[in-house]
Coordinates of C-alpha atoms in Angstrom, one line a residue:
M1 CA 0.0 0.0 0.0
P2 CA 1.3 3.5 -0.7
E3 CA 1.8 5.8 2.3
H4 CA -0.9 8.3 3.2
G5 CA -1.2 11.0 0.5
S6 CA 1.1 9.3 -2.0
V7 CA -0.5 7.9 -5.2
N8 CA 0.9 5.0 -7.2
S9 CA 1.6 6.1 -10.8
L10 CA -0.2 4.3 -13.7
A11 CA 3.3 3.0 -14.8
S12 CA 4.1 1.5 -11.4
T13 CA 0.7 -0.1 -11.1
L14 CA 1.0 -1.5 -14.6
Q15 CA 4.5 -2.7 -13.9
Q16 CA 3.2 -4.6 -10.9
Q17 CA 0.3 -6.2 -12.8
L18 CA 2.7 -7.4 -15.6
A19 CA 5.2 -8.8 -13.1
D20 CA 2.4 -10.7 -11.3
A21 CA 1.1 -12.0 -14.7
L22 CA 4.7 -13.1 -15.7
T23 CA 5.0 -15.0 -12.4
A24 CA 1.5 -16.6 -12.7
A25 CA 2.0 -17.7 -16.4
L26 CA 5.6 -18.7 -15.9
P27 CA 6.5 -19.7 -12.4
D28 CA 10.2 -20.0 -13.4
A29 CA 10.2 -16.3 -14.2
S30 CA 9.9 -15.0 -10.7
T31 CA 12.5 -12.3 -11.1
A32 CA 11.6 -11.2 -14.6
D33 CA 11.4 -7.5 -15.4
P34 CA 8.6 -6.6 -17.9
L35 CA 10.9 -3.8 -19.2
L36 CA 8.0 -1.3 -19.4
R37 CA 8.4 2.0 -21.3
R38 CA 6.2 4.6 -22.9
S39 CA 5.5 4.0 -26.6
D40 CA 4.3 5.8 -29.6
R41 CA 2.3 2.7 -30.8
A42 CA 0.3 2.5 -27.6
D43 CA 0.5 4.0 -24.1
F44 CA 3.2 1.6 -23.0
Q45 CA 5.3 -1.2 -24.4
A46 CA 6.7 -4.2 -22.5
N47 CA 9.8 -5.8 -24.0
G48 CA 10.9 -8.1 -21.2
I49 CA 9.4 -11.3 -22.7
L50 CA 12.1 -11.5 -25.4
A51 CA 14.9 -11.9 -22.8
L52 CA 12.8 -14.3 -20.8
A53 CA 12.0 -16.5 -23.8
K54 CA 15.7 -16.7 -24.6
K55 CA 16.4 -17.8 -21.0
L56 CA 13.6 -20.4 -20.9
K57 CA 14.3 -21.4 -24.5
G58 CA 10.6 -20.8 -25.5
N59 CA 8.8 -19.0 -28.3
P60 CA 8.5 -15.4 -27.3
R61 CA 5.1 -14.8 -29.0
E62 CA 3.6 -17.9 -27.3
L63 CA 5.0 -16.7 -23.9
A64 CA 3.6 -13.3 -24.6
S65 CA 0.1 -14.8 -25.2
Q66 CA 0.4 -16.8 -21.9
V67 CA 1.2 -13.6 -20.0
T68 CA -1.6 -11.7 -21.7
A69 CA -4.1 -14.4 -20.7
A70 CA -2.9 -14.1 -17.0
I71 CA -3.6 -10.4 -16.8
P72 CA -7.0 -9.6 -15.2
A73 CA -9.6 -8.2 -17.6
G74 CA -11.1 -4.7 -17.1
G75 CA -9.6 -2.3 -14.5
L76 CA -6.3 -0.7 -15.6
I77 CA -5.8 -2.1 -19.0
K78 CA -8.2 -1.4 -22.0
E79 CA -6.3 -3.3 -24.6
I80 CA -3.2 -5.5 -24.9
E81 CA -1.7 -6.6 -28.2
V82 CA 1.2 -9.0 -28.9
S83 CA 3.3 -7.4 -31.5
G84 CA 6.4 -8.3 -33.5
P85 CA 8.6 -11.0 -31.9
G86 CA 6.8 -10.8 -28.6
F87 CA 6.4 -7.2 -27.5
L88 CA 3.3 -6.2 -25.6
N89 CA 1.6 -3.0 -26.7
I90 CA -0.7 -1.8 -23.9
T91 CA -3.4 0.8 -23.9
L92 CA -4.8 1.9 -20.6
A93 CA -8.5 2.4 -19.8
D94 CA -9.6 6.1 -19.7
R95 CA -11.4 5.5 -16.5
A96 CA -8.2 4.3 -14.7
I97 CA -6.3 7.3 -16.0
V98 CA -8.8 9.9 -14.7
E99 CA -9.3 8.0 -11.4
T100 CA -5.5 8.1 -10.8
L101 CA -5.4 11.8 -11.6
A102 CA -8.4 12.4 -9.3
A103 CA -6.4 10.8 -6.4
R104 CA -3.5 13.1 -7.2
A105 CA -5.6 16.2 -7.1
A106 CA -7.3 15.1 -3.9
D107 CA -4.0 14.6 -2.0
D108 CA -4.7 16.6 1.1
G109 CA -1.0 17.2 1.7
G110 CA -0.9 19.3 -1.5
R111 CA 1.9 17.2 -2.9
L112 CA -0.1 15.9 -5.9
G113 CA 0.4 12.4 -4.7
V114 CA 4.2 12.6 -4.8
P115 CA 5.6 10.1 -2.1
Y116 CA 8.4 10.8 0.3
N117 CA 11.6 8.9 -0.4
S118 CA 11.5 6.0 2.1
A119 CA 15.4 6.0 2.2
A120 CA 15.7 9.7 2.9
G121 CA 18.7 10.7 5.0
T122 CA 20.8 13.9 5.5
T123 CA 22.5 15.7 2.7
V124 CA 24.9 18.6 3.1
I125 CA 24.9 20.7 -0.1
D126 CA 27.9 22.9 -0.7
Y127 CA 26.8 25.6 -3.2
A128 CA 26.9 29.4 -3.9
Q129 CA 30.4 30.1 -2.8
P130 CA 31.3 33.8 -3.5
N131 CA 34.6 35.3 -2.3
V132 CA 34.7 38.0 0.4
A133 CA 35.8 41.4 -0.8
K134 CA 35.2 40.3 -4.4
E135 CA 32.4 41.0 -6.8
M136 CA 30.1 38.2 -7.8
H137 CA 30.3 37.6 -11.6
V138 CA 28.6 35.4 -14.1
G139 CA 30.8 32.4 -13.1
H140 CA 29.0 32.4 -9.7
L141 CA 25.5 32.0 -11.3
R142 CA 25.4 28.3 -11.9
S143 CA 26.5 27.0 -8.5
A144 CA 23.8 29.2 -6.9
V145 CA 21.0 28.3 -9.3
I146 CA 21.7 24.6 -9.5
G147 CA 22.4 24.3 -5.8
D148 CA 19.2 26.1 -4.8
A149 CA 17.1 23.9 -7.1
M150 CA 18.7 20.7 -5.6
V151 CA 18.0 22.0 -2.0
R152 CA 14.3 22.4 -2.9
I153 CA 14.0 19.1 -4.8
L154 CA 15.7 17.0 -2.1
E155 CA 13.7 18.7 0.7
F156 CA 10.5 18.0 -1.2
T157 CA 11.3 14.3 -1.4
G158 CA 11.8 14.2 2.4
E159 CA 15.6 14.5 2.6
S160 CA 17.0 16.5 5.6
V161 CA 19.1 19.2 3.8
V162 CA 21.9 21.2 5.4
R163 CA 23.0 24.2 3.3
R164 CA 26.6 25.2 3.3
H165 CA 28.0 28.3 1.5
H166 CA 31.8 27.7 1.6
I167 CA 32.7 31.3 1.0
G168 CA 36.3 32.4 0.3
D169 CA 37.0 34.3 3.5
W170 CA 40.6 33.4 4.3
G171 CA 44.0 33.5 2.8
T172 CA 47.0 35.8 2.1
Q173 CA 45.0 38.5 0.3
F174 CA 43.4 39.5 3.6
G175 CA 46.8 40.5 5.0
M176 CA 47.0 43.1 2.2
L177 CA 43.4 44.3 2.7
I178 CA 43.6 44.5 6.5
Q179 CA 47.0 46.3 6.5
Y180 CA 45.7 48.9 4.0
L181 CA 42.6 49.4 6.2
T182 CA 44.8 49.9 9.3
E183 CA 46.7 52.6 7.5
H184 CA 43.6 54.2 5.8
P185 CA 40.9 53.7 8.4
G186 CA 38.2 55.7 6.7
E187 CA 38.1 53.6 3.5
L188 CA 35.4 51.1 4.6
T189 CA 32.8 53.6 5.8
H190 CA 29.6 52.1 4.3
E191 CA 27.1 50.9 6.9
G192 CA 23.7 49.6 5.7
A193 CA 20.8 47.4 6.4
G194 CA 21.2 45.1 3.5
G195 CA 19.0 46.5 0.7
E196 CA 20.0 46.6 -2.9
A197 CA 21.4 50.1 -2.7
D198 CA 23.3 49.1 0.4
G199 CA 24.7 46.1 -1.5
E200 CA 25.9 48.3 -4.3
A201 CA 27.5 50.8 -1.9
A202 CA 29.2 48.0 0.0
M203 CA 30.6 46.5 -3.1
S204 CA 31.8 49.8 -4.5
S205 CA 33.7 50.6 -1.3
L206 CA 35.2 47.0 -1.2
N207 CA 36.2 47.3 -4.9
R208 CA 37.9 50.7 -4.3
L209 CA 39.8 49.4 -1.3
Y210 CA 40.8 46.2 -3.1
K211 CA 42.2 48.1 -6.1
A212 CA 44.1 50.7 -3.9
S213 CA 45.6 48.0 -1.7
R214 CA 46.6 45.8 -4.6
A215 CA 48.3 48.8 -6.3
L216 CA 50.3 49.6 -3.1
F217 CA 51.2 46.0 -2.6
D218 CA 52.6 45.7 -6.1
S219 CA 54.6 49.0 -5.9
D220 CA 55.7 49.3 -2.3
E221 CA 58.0 46.5 -0.8
E222 CA 57.7 47.8 2.7
F223 CA 53.9 47.7 2.5
K224 CA 54.2 44.2 1.1
A225 CA 56.3 43.1 4.1
R226 CA 53.8 44.7 6.5
S227 CA 51.0 42.8 4.7
R228 CA 52.7 39.5 5.1
D229 CA 53.2 40.1 8.8
R230 CA 49.5 40.9 9.0
V231 CA 48.7 37.4 7.5
V232 CA 50.7 35.8 10.3
A233 CA 48.8 37.9 12.8
L234 CA 45.5 36.9 11.2
Q235 CA 46.4 33.2 11.3
A236 CA 47.5 33.5 14.9
G237 CA 44.1 35.0 15.8
E238 CA 45.4 38.4 16.9
E239 CA 42.3 40.3 18.2
E240 CA 42.6 43.6 16.3
T241 CA 43.4 41.9 13.0
L242 CA 40.5 39.5 13.4
A243 CA 38.1 42.4 14.1
L244 CA 39.2 44.1 10.9
W245 CA 38.9 40.8 9.0
Q246 CA 35.3 40.5 10.4
R247 CA 34.5 44.0 8.9
F248 CA 35.4 42.7 5.4
V249 CA 33.2 39.6 5.9
D250 CA 30.2 41.6 7.2
E251 CA 30.5 44.2 4.4
S252 CA 30.7 41.5 1.8
K253 CA 27.6 39.8 3.2
I254 CA 25.6 42.9 2.7
Y255 CA 26.5 42.7 -0.9
F256 CA 26.0 38.9 -1.2
Y257 CA 22.5 39.2 0.3
S258 CA 21.5 41.9 -2.2
V259 CA 22.5 39.7 -5.1
F260 CA 20.9 36.5 -3.8
N261 CA 17.8 38.6 -3.0
K262 CA 17.6 39.6 -6.6
L263 CA 18.0 36.0 -7.6
D264 CA 15.0 35.2 -5.4
M265 CA 17.0 32.9 -3.1
E266 CA 17.1 32.5 0.6
I267 CA 20.6 32.6 2.0
R268 CA 20.7 32.4 5.8
D269 CA 23.6 33.6 8.0
T270 CA 23.9 30.2 9.8
D271 CA 24.4 28.5 6.4
I272 CA 27.5 30.6 5.6
V273 CA 30.5 28.6 6.9
G274 CA 33.5 29.8 5.0
E275 CA 37.1 28.6 4.8
S276 CA 37.7 30.3 8.1
G277 CA 35.1 28.0 9.8
Y278 CA 37.5 25.1 9.6
N279 CA 40.7 26.8 10.8
D280 CA 40.7 25.1 14.2
M281 CA 40.5 21.6 12.6
L282 CA 43.3 21.9 10.1
E283 CA 46.2 20.8 12.3
E284 CA 44.3 17.8 13.7
T285 CA 43.2 16.8 10.1
C286 CA 46.9 16.8 9.1
R287 CA 47.9 14.9 12.2
I288 CA 45.2 12.2 11.6
L289 CA 46.2 11.8 7.9
E290 CA 49.9 11.5 8.7
E291 CA 49.6 9.2 11.7
S292 CA 47.3 6.8 9.7
G293 CA 49.7 6.8 6.8
V294 CA 47.2 8.3 4.4
A295 CA 49.5 11.3 3.9
V296 CA 53.3 11.2 3.8
R297 CA 56.0 13.8 3.9
S298 CA 57.5 14.7 0.5
E299 CA 60.1 17.5 0.1
G300 CA 58.9 19.0 3.3
A301 CA 55.2 19.0 2.4
L302 CA 52.5 16.7 3.6
C303 CA 51.1 14.9 0.5
V304 CA 48.7 12.2 -0.6
F305 CA 49.7 10.2 -3.7
F306 CA 47.5 8.4 -6.2
D307 CA 48.4 5.7 -8.8
D308 CA 46.2 7.2 -11.5
V309 CA 47.1 10.9 -11.0
K310 CA 50.2 12.0 -12.8
G311 CA 51.6 15.5 -13.7
P312 CA 52.6 16.6 -17.2
D313 CA 56.1 15.2 -16.6
G314 CA 54.7 11.7 -15.9
N315 CA 55.6 11.8 -12.2
P316 CA 52.9 11.3 -9.5
A317 CA 51.0 14.6 -8.8
P318 CA 50.1 14.6 -5.1
L319 CA 47.3 16.3 -3.2
I320 CA 49.2 18.8 -1.0
V321 CA 47.5 19.0 2.4
K322 CA 50.2 21.1 4.1
K323 CA 52.9 23.1 2.3
S324 CA 56.6 22.9 3.1
N325 CA 56.4 26.4 4.6
G326 CA 53.8 25.2 7.1
G327 CA 50.8 26.8 5.2
Y328 CA 47.7 24.8 4.6
G329 CA 46.4 24.1 1.1
Y330 CA 42.7 24.1 0.0
A331 CA 42.8 20.3 0.5
A332 CA 43.3 20.7 4.3
T333 CA 40.2 22.9 4.5
D334 CA 38.1 20.6 2.3
L335 CA 39.1 17.5 4.2
S336 CA 38.3 19.3 7.5
A337 CA 34.9 20.3 6.1
I338 CA 34.2 16.6 5.3
R339 CA 35.1 15.6 8.8
D340 CA 32.8 18.3 10.2
R341 CA 29.9 17.4 7.9
V342 CA 30.2 13.7 8.5
Q343 CA 31.0 13.6 12.3
N344 CA 29.1 16.7 13.5
L345 CA 26.3 17.2 11.0
K346 CA 25.8 13.4 10.6
A347 CA 25.5 13.6 6.8
N348 CA 24.9 10.5 4.7
T349 CA 25.6 12.4 1.5
L350 CA 27.9 15.4 0.7
L351 CA 26.9 17.1 -2.5
Y352 CA 29.3 19.7 -4.0
V353 CA 27.9 22.0 -6.7
V354 CA 31.2 23.2 -8.0
D355 CA 32.7 24.1 -11.4
A356 CA 33.7 21.0 -13.6
R357 CA 37.3 22.3 -13.7
Q358 CA 37.6 21.3 -10.0
A359 CA 36.9 17.6 -10.9
L360 CA 40.4 16.3 -10.3
H361 CA 40.8 18.2 -7.0
F362 CA 37.5 16.6 -5.6
K363 CA 38.4 13.2 -6.9
M364 CA 41.7 13.3 -4.9
V365 CA 40.0 14.9 -1.8
F366 CA 37.2 12.3 -1.8
E367 CA 39.7 9.4 -2.3
T368 CA 41.8 10.8 0.6
A369 CA 38.7 11.0 2.8
R370 CA 37.8 7.4 1.9
R371 CA 41.3 6.2 2.8
A372 CA 40.9 8.0 6.2
G373 CA 37.6 6.3 6.8
W374 CA 35.5 9.5 6.8
L375 CA 33.7 8.4 3.6
N376 CA 32.5 4.8 3.4
E377 CA 29.6 2.6 2.3
D378 CA 27.2 4.6 4.5
V379 CA 28.5 8.1 3.6
K380 CA 29.1 9.2 0.0
A381 CA 30.5 12.4 -1.5
V382 CA 29.3 13.5 -4.9
H383 CA 30.7 16.3 -7.1
L384 CA 27.9 17.8 -9.2
P385 CA 30.1 19.5 -11.8
F386 CA 28.8 22.3 -14.0
G387 CA 30.0 23.7 -17.3
T388 CA 30.8 27.3 -18.3
V389 CA 28.4 30.1 -19.2
L390 CA 29.3 31.2 -22.8
G391 CA 28.4 34.3 -24.8
K392 CA 26.5 34.1 -28.0
D393 CA 29.8 33.7 -29.8
G394 CA 30.4 30.4 -28.0
K395 CA 33.4 31.8 -26.0
P396 CA 33.5 32.4 -22.2
F397 CA 31.1 35.3 -21.4
K398 CA 32.9 38.6 -21.1
T399 CA 32.2 42.3 -21.6
R400 CA 33.4 44.0 -24.8
E401 CA 36.4 45.1 -22.8
G402 CA 37.2 41.5 -22.1
E403 CA 36.2 41.7 -18.4
T404 CA 34.1 39.2 -16.5
I405 CA 30.4 40.3 -16.4
R406 CA 29.0 41.4 -13.1
L407 CA 26.2 39.1 -12.0
A408 CA 24.0 42.0 -10.7
D409 CA 24.3 43.8 -14.1
L410 CA 23.3 40.6 -15.9
L411 CA 20.2 40.1 -13.7
D412 CA 19.1 43.8 -14.2
E413 CA 19.4 43.4 -18.0
A414 CA 17.3 40.2 -17.9
I415 CA 14.6 42.0 -15.9
D416 CA 14.7 44.9 -18.4
R417 CA 14.3 42.6 -21.4
A418 CA 11.5 40.7 -19.6
S419 CA 9.6 44.0 -18.9
T420 CA 9.3 44.6 -22.7
V421 CA 7.8 41.1 -23.2
V422 CA 5.4 41.5 -20.3
R423 CA 4.3 45.0 -21.4
E424 CA 3.6 43.8 -24.9
K425 CA 1.3 41.0 -23.6
A426 CA -0.2 42.8 -20.6
K427 CA -3.9 43.5 -21.0
D428 CA -5.1 44.3 -17.5
L429 CA -1.9 44.7 -15.4
T430 CA -1.0 47.9 -13.5
E431 CA 2.4 49.4 -13.7
D432 CA 3.3 47.9 -10.3
E433 CA 2.2 44.5 -11.6
I434 CA 4.2 44.8 -14.8
T435 CA 7.3 45.6 -12.7
E436 CA 6.7 42.6 -10.4
R437 CA 6.0 40.2 -13.3
A438 CA 9.0 41.5 -15.2
T439 CA 11.2 40.5 -12.3
Q440 CA 9.6 37.1 -12.0
V441 CA 9.9 36.5 -15.7
G442 CA 13.4 37.9 -16.1
I443 CA 14.9 36.0 -13.1
G444 CA 13.0 32.9 -14.1
A445 CA 14.4 33.1 -17.6
V446 CA 18.0 33.2 -16.3
K447 CA 17.4 30.3 -13.9
Y448 CA 15.6 28.2 -16.4
A449 CA 18.2 28.6 -19.2
D450 CA 20.7 27.3 -16.7
L451 CA 18.6 24.5 -15.3
S452 CA 17.3 23.3 -18.6
T453 CA 20.8 22.5 -19.8
S454 CA 22.5 19.4 -18.3
A455 CA 24.7 20.8 -15.6
A456 CA 27.9 19.3 -17.0
R457 CA 27.5 21.1 -20.4
D458 CA 28.4 24.6 -21.2
Y459 CA 25.5 26.8 -22.3
K460 CA 25.2 30.1 -24.3
F461 CA 23.8 33.1 -22.4
D462 CA 21.3 34.6 -24.9
L463 CA 18.8 36.9 -23.2
D464 CA 16.7 37.4 -26.4
Q465 CA 16.2 33.6 -26.6
M466 CA 15.7 33.3 -22.8
V467 CA 12.7 35.7 -22.6
S468 CA 11.1 34.4 -25.8
L469 CA 7.5 33.3 -25.7
T470 CA 8.2 30.4 -28.0
G471 CA 10.6 27.5 -27.5
D472 CA 12.0 25.8 -24.4
T473 CA 11.9 28.8 -22.1
S474 CA 10.5 29.5 -18.6
V475 CA 8.3 32.3 -20.1
Y476 CA 6.6 29.7 -22.3
I477 CA 5.9 27.6 -19.2
Q478 CA 4.8 30.6 -17.1
Y479 CA 2.3 31.6 -19.9
A480 CA 0.9 28.1 -20.0
H481 CA 0.3 28.3 -16.2
A482 CA -1.2 31.8 -16.4
R483 CA -3.5 30.6 -19.3
S484 CA -4.8 27.8 -17.1
R485 CA -5.4 30.1 -14.2
S486 CA -7.3 32.5 -16.7
I487 CA -9.6 29.6 -17.7
K488 CA -10.3 28.9 -14.0
R489 CA -11.3 32.6 -13.4
K490 CA -13.5 32.7 -16.5
A491 CA -15.2 29.4 -15.6
G492 CA -17.2 31.2 -12.8
E493 CA -19.7 28.7 -11.3
L494 CA -18.4 25.7 -13.4
K495 CA -17.0 23.0 -11.1
S496 CA -13.6 21.5 -11.7
R497 CA -14.6 17.8 -11.4
P498 CA -13.1 14.6 -12.8
H499 CA -15.5 12.3 -14.8
P500 CA -13.9 8.8 -15.0
E501 CA -16.9 7.6 -17.1
L502 CA -16.0 9.8 -20.1
E503 CA -14.0 8.8 -23.1
L504 CA -10.9 11.0 -23.4
A505 CA -10.0 12.9 -26.6
P506 CA -6.4 12.2 -27.9
A507 CA -5.1 15.6 -26.5
E508 CA -6.7 14.9 -23.1
R509 CA -5.2 11.5 -22.9
A510 CA -1.7 12.7 -23.8
L511 CA -1.9 15.5 -21.2
A512 CA -3.3 13.2 -18.5
L513 CA -0.6 10.5 -19.0
H514 CA 2.1 13.1 -18.8
L515 CA 0.6 14.7 -15.6
D516 CA 0.7 11.2 -14.0
Q517 CA 4.5 11.1 -14.5
F518 CA 5.3 14.0 -12.3
A519 CA 6.1 12.0 -9.1
E520 CA 8.4 9.6 -11.0
V521 CA 10.3 12.5 -12.6
V522 CA 10.8 14.2 -9.2
A523 CA 12.2 10.9 -7.8
E524 CA 14.5 10.4 -10.7
V525 CA 15.8 14.0 -10.6
A526 CA 16.4 13.8 -6.8
A527 CA 18.3 10.5 -7.1
A528 CA 20.5 11.5 -10.0
Y529 CA 20.9 15.2 -9.2
E530 CA 19.6 16.2 -12.7
P531 CA 17.3 19.2 -12.5
H532 CA 17.4 19.5 -16.3
K533 CA 15.1 16.5 -16.5
L534 CA 12.5 18.3 -14.4
A535 CA 12.8 21.4 -16.7
S536 CA 12.3 19.1 -19.7
Y537 CA 9.2 17.5 -18.1
L538 CA 7.6 20.9 -17.4
Y539 CA 8.3 22.2 -20.9
Q540 CA 6.7 19.0 -22.4
L541 CA 3.7 19.4 -20.0
S542 CA 3.3 23.0 -21.2
S543 CA 3.4 21.9 -24.9
L544 CA 0.8 19.2 -24.3
F545 CA -1.4 21.7 -22.5
T546 CA -1.1 24.1 -25.4
T547 CA -2.3 21.4 -27.8
F548 CA -5.1 20.5 -25.3
Y549 CA -6.1 24.2 -25.1
D550 CA -6.3 24.4 -28.9
Q551 CA -8.2 21.1 -29.5
C552 CA -10.3 20.7 -26.4
P553 CA -12.3 23.9 -25.6
V554 CA -13.5 24.1 -22.0
L555 CA -15.9 27.0 -21.8
K556 CA -17.6 27.1 -25.3
P557 CA -21.4 26.8 -25.1
E558 CA -21.6 23.6 -27.2
V559 CA -19.3 21.7 -24.8
P560 CA -21.5 19.4 -22.6
G561 CA -21.3 20.1 -18.9
D562 CA -19.6 16.9 -17.8
V563 CA -17.0 17.3 -20.5
A564 CA -16.4 20.9 -19.5
E565 CA -16.0 19.9 -15.8
N566 CA -13.5 17.2 -16.7
R567 CA -11.5 19.5 -19.0
L568 CA -11.4 22.2 -16.3
F569 CA -10.2 19.5 -13.9
L570 CA -7.3 18.6 -16.3
S571 CA -6.5 22.3 -16.8
D572 CA -6.4 22.9 -13.0
L573 CA -4.2 19.9 -12.3
T574 CA -1.9 21.1 -15.1
A575 CA -1.6 24.5 -13.4
R576 CA -0.9 22.9 -10.0
T577 CA 1.7 20.6 -11.4
L578 CA 3.5 23.5 -13.3
H579 CA 3.4 25.6 -10.2
Q580 CA 4.9 22.9 -8.0
G581 CA 7.5 21.9 -10.6
M582 CA 8.6 25.4 -11.2
E583 CA 8.8 26.1 -7.5
L584 CA 11.2 23.2 -7.1
L585 CA 13.4 24.9 -9.7
G586 CA 13.1 28.2 -7.7
I587 CA 11.0 29.9 -10.4
R588 CA 7.8 31.9 -9.8
T589 CA 4.6 31.2 -11.7
P590 CA 2.4 34.4 -11.7
E591 CA -1.4 34.0 -11.8
R592 CA -1.7 36.5 -14.6
L593 CA 0.7 37.5 -17.4

């Protein structure tokens, strides 16, 4: 029995019936898989009998006929046909389709019958990792957008999710910044409450200070020496130096929050645990690795070696945990973070949403953690790599001057383009509503373009295409949702009610069968960390709804009442599914557009 609120999909019910029929007809076939899939010849096709016939040395068409005879008549299946060398083409009963959707719509938990994952555990997601005192640019977009979607999707399936923003808030550059601030105390004067204007002001003062300190560092040997002394003071935890360092972190957070707010993402203070958060663990991490023999001394440095990782010269390329000068590498911090996340946060899964160019680093870090026993059969680490954002020319996305594009500027431009589209279509929206919708459409367009591409692939950033009303865009999906809500408003007294006794038109059947796949798609996306498959499902749903809208009128006078109620029911369930699916991607679905 499914748990309370969850609904077995048509495919899973059919899979079970076929498996039972296989066992009844062929007792020797107790572990046979019907190999069920969607088909363009019927609703589903089962191909498993071919492999079974080979194993049992029987005639596949005869076996298929035996299995068909063992399937109960009526109920789920309307028609079953043996085709070719023993395929089963299966058409479902319209009644069963509508009854299953009615159960989804009636789910009192509002989850559309999507079950919780029975094997849910705790996942720590490491995503959205900006650097303190540095501007966020287009390269920061994908980690934030993909990570936020995976947080939402995993939480929806019942996973306990701990968010971690591993910000760059430590290192030698802070010696330079802090020393400059000590000698020019008025340079970081901005104080603000965290709004967008405050974020811009915070970033401009940080930028100014960074450029001035860098110029001095490069031109003045004495300042460079004082900056290096300041790094030592910072690492030693000297009070005044730490207080100045904290000012840089706080100022940067004002800016970070303004950008994440524009991206319509919640970033909480407690979730920000930067490189500095693991300082106290570094020495112990190194000691454990060295004492257990996982890491060894090589030319004064503490290193971990791997048989399959070689440098350009063909010699082994180690993971350096501690440098020969006593400084710690990134690996020491990342390994300490693994210890913390496994031992203190009790994670079963560590998910890192980080640029694909870091793949070798994470491969070596994860293998080191496995050798140390921090990762094992019960605790896994996964690198979810993502590709690069490219310009229309297919090269890394830069300004005309060759500089990296500021993320805030990019988002503003997307909102600006979206406002043109919304204004052209707006019939009864006020200026305030146009502004609000433009933000939802523009930010949604940027997120969807990112999420609809397989994370590992690069993608071209083309705003004109992103805000287009045609093609695979979020705006197309948002308009499908708004169109369904419009039908509901115009329906007035007409009830949204399923009618299982009715025969479904082809466009109704296609829409209904796709609606029923939502739960399976969510489970698949959560298990494989592939949000692009959810984006693809929602785009297909919108396309099927558009065909349904064109071919199956709801509110025309000639449409019989029961047919109109059933169509309004399908339209409503489409809107609810689009809304829920887009919410899992972090994208708004306005009621009117």
